[in-house]
C-alpha cells in the first residue's frame, strides 16, 4: 500500500501490529515514513493522545507503544501550526457521531432494519460484515437484534466519515467482506456518508465506486506481491521518480474506473501492465539480429566501429582483464566503444517501457528480466 500511494493515509493504525514478525516495515521505519510524509495518519484525538484509554481498550491491537505512538503524538503537536489541514502528517479527527446516526437510521428505515436483523441472524453475516464490526455488534447488542443493527450502522457511519476526514482519494478495502459491506450499505434508503456514494457517482443498481476501485487496488497489490523479490526494498523505492510513476500509473487506471464504471473495474490489472511492458523494448540492435543480412552501409559502419574498438582494446588484449572488465572500461571511457557495444547488444539500450516494476522488484530492466517479469505477471496470485 505504501508503494502504491503518495502518501498512504492510515486511519488509527495499530502500533502493536508493527511488532508482528510478518510485518515488513519496522516500527522505526514506520515512524520515519510518517516524519517524511510518506505515511499520513488520521485518528480520533483520544486515540492519538490517551495512553490509558488505548491500554484498556478491549482490542489487544490498541495497546500503546511509546516509541511509535509517542512519536506520532509529537508529530501531531508539531503540525498543529500548519493551517492547511491536508498538509499535516498527523491529523486529529472530529469526535464520532455514529451512535446518533444509527439510532435515527433504524427509526427511519424500518424495512432496512429488518433486513439487517435477518442478515445478522444468518450464516451469511460473516461474509458481509467485517469481523471487527460483527464482533462489536454482538457484544453491544447481546440478544437484542435491533441493538446489533445499531452497532453495525454506527460502525458504517464512522468508517465512512473516517475516509472523508482522511482526504483519501482511492480506497484499499483489503477484505471482500469490506467490499460486500459497502455494497450493502449503499443499498440503504438513507446510507451513511461513505465517500462517492452520491448521485453523481452511482445510479440505481450500479456497484458503488469505492467497491469498483477497491477491486482494482486489490489487483494492484496482487501484482506487486507477484513481482517482489528478496531484493525489494520499500525504503529505497518510496520517494523515487519510479514511485511517483507507479502512483501516476495507478491513478490513471482508477480514473478509467471512475469514468467507465463496472466495465472498467473488471479489467485485468496484471494484463494491463504486461501489455505495456510487452509493447516496449530496447532501442538498438540485439544479439539475435547479428545473423541477419546487413546492408552495405550497415556493414561498413560496424566494420569501421569495430576497428576503432579493436585499436582501443588492443593494449589490453595481452593482459589479465576479462572481457566484462574491458567492456566496462570501454563503455565508461570511450564513446566509440560504448556505441558499438550498445549496438551489438552487449550493452542494452534503455528500456522505453515502465521502469517502476523493476525498481520495486530490486532489478534493472534488461532483455532477460523483462520476459521473466512478464511470466510472473501471468501467474495467478498466491
XYZ file of C-alpha atoms in Angstrom, residues 20-177:
158
model
C 4.278 -8.810 14.270
C 7.153 -10.778 12.749
C 5.321 -10.880 9.413
C 5.176 -7.083 9.231
C 7.759 -5.953 6.696
C 8.021 -2.387 7.997
C 9.721 -1.994 11.365
C 8.344 0.400 13.996
C 11.340 2.705 13.473
C 10.833 2.686 9.693
C 7.128 3.388 10.194
C 7.858 6.487 12.278
C 10.406 7.648 9.691
C 7.846 7.304 6.898
C 5.413 9.445 8.926
C 8.109 12.049 9.594
C 8.913 12.250 5.868
C 5.237 12.472 4.897
C 5.124 9.120 3.077
C 2.517 7.924 5.586
C -0.237 10.215 6.840
C -2.223 9.331 9.963
C -5.775 10.396 10.771
C -7.450 9.295 14.008
C -9.710 10.440 16.805
C -7.846 12.721 19.177
C -8.321 10.248 22.021
C -6.524 7.539 20.012
C -3.603 9.875 19.399
C -3.058 11.181 22.930
C -4.765 8.955 25.553
C -2.409 6.142 26.538
C -4.664 4.872 29.324
C -7.663 4.536 27.017
C -5.547 2.634 24.499
C -4.117 0.261 27.114
C -7.594 -0.570 28.497
C -9.241 -0.954 25.081
C -10.945 -4.348 24.543
C -8.925 -4.893 21.361
C -5.357 -6.010 22.090
C -4.108 -4.247 18.952
C -4.878 -0.888 20.534
C -2.039 -1.119 23.068
C 0.186 1.969 23.274
C 3.810 1.751 22.131
C 5.770 4.713 23.471
C 8.389 4.603 20.697
C 5.728 4.712 17.971
C 2.657 6.380 19.455
C 4.707 8.869 21.449
C 6.470 9.911 18.249
C 3.149 10.162 16.385
C 1.716 12.372 19.120
C 4.774 14.659 18.886
C 4.389 14.931 15.108
C 0.701 15.795 15.558
C 1.601 18.565 18.007
C 4.324 19.906 15.686
C 1.879 20.064 12.772
C -0.845 21.988 14.644
C 0.732 25.213 13.406
C 0.118 24.194 9.770
C -3.111 25.930 8.758
C -3.798 23.712 5.751
C -5.108 20.529 7.351
C -4.366 18.449 4.244
C -0.631 19.176 4.685
C -0.451 17.840 8.235
C 1.260 14.474 8.675
C -0.882 13.505 11.678
C -4.441 14.810 11.986
C -6.852 14.620 14.929
C -10.322 13.966 13.507
C -13.637 15.111 14.919
C -15.321 13.034 17.582
C -17.582 10.272 16.291
C -21.301 10.781 15.677
C -22.108 7.231 14.643
C -24.427 6.368 17.501
C -26.724 9.318 16.737
C -26.847 8.428 13.052
C -27.526 4.759 13.748
C -30.369 5.478 16.180
C -32.023 7.745 13.608
C -31.462 5.285 10.754
C -33.191 2.341 12.408
C -36.212 4.545 13.143
C -36.404 5.937 9.612
C -35.754 2.736 7.671
C -37.785 0.005 9.371
C -37.669 -2.288 6.338
C -33.920 -1.942 6.041
C -33.508 -2.566 9.762
C -35.490 -5.789 9.489
C -33.248 -6.907 6.605
C -30.134 -6.243 8.702
C -31.655 -8.224 11.572
C -32.225 -11.181 9.266
C -28.668 -10.908 7.960
C -27.177 -10.821 11.473
C -29.139 -13.933 12.404
C -27.971 -15.837 9.323
C -24.764 -17.613 8.437
C -24.136 -15.019 5.735
C -23.186 -12.347 8.269
C -19.509 -13.404 8.325
C -19.262 -12.914 4.542
C -20.863 -9.448 4.501
C -19.921 -7.728 7.769
C -16.263 -7.041 8.659
C -15.087 -9.174 11.619
C -14.447 -6.280 13.998
C -17.840 -4.729 13.273
C -19.611 -8.049 13.702
C -17.855 -8.761 17.000
C -18.725 -5.296 18.333
C -22.349 -5.657 17.245
C -22.794 -8.957 19.040
C -21.003 -7.734 22.147
C -23.005 -4.490 22.270
C -26.350 -5.883 21.172
C -26.348 -9.163 23.055
C -29.664 -10.884 22.315
C -31.341 -7.706 21.054
C -31.330 -7.731 17.203
C -32.191 -4.041 16.987
C -29.213 -3.051 19.153
C -26.974 -5.221 16.981
C -28.170 -3.321 13.898
C -27.488 -0.005 15.628
C -23.911 -1.103 16.335
C -23.399 -2.167 12.707
C -24.739 1.113 11.316
C -22.699 3.077 13.840
C -19.533 1.439 12.502
C -20.652 2.031 8.914
C -21.167 5.734 9.570
C -17.881 6.109 11.441
C -15.908 4.254 8.756
C -17.384 6.398 6.002
C -16.818 9.553 7.996
C -13.225 8.478 8.670
C -12.483 8.170 4.957
C -13.971 11.616 4.354
C -11.825 13.023 7.161
C -8.709 11.453 5.661
C -8.993 13.270 2.308
C -8.002 9.970 0.666
C -8.893 9.516 -2.995
C -8.604 5.767 -3.619
C -9.540 3.105 -1.048
C -7.757 -0.088 -0.119
C -10.509 -2.466 1.016
C -8.377 -5.422 1.972
C -11.122 -7.961 2.629
C -14.011 -8.989 0.443
C -16.254 -8.539 3.485
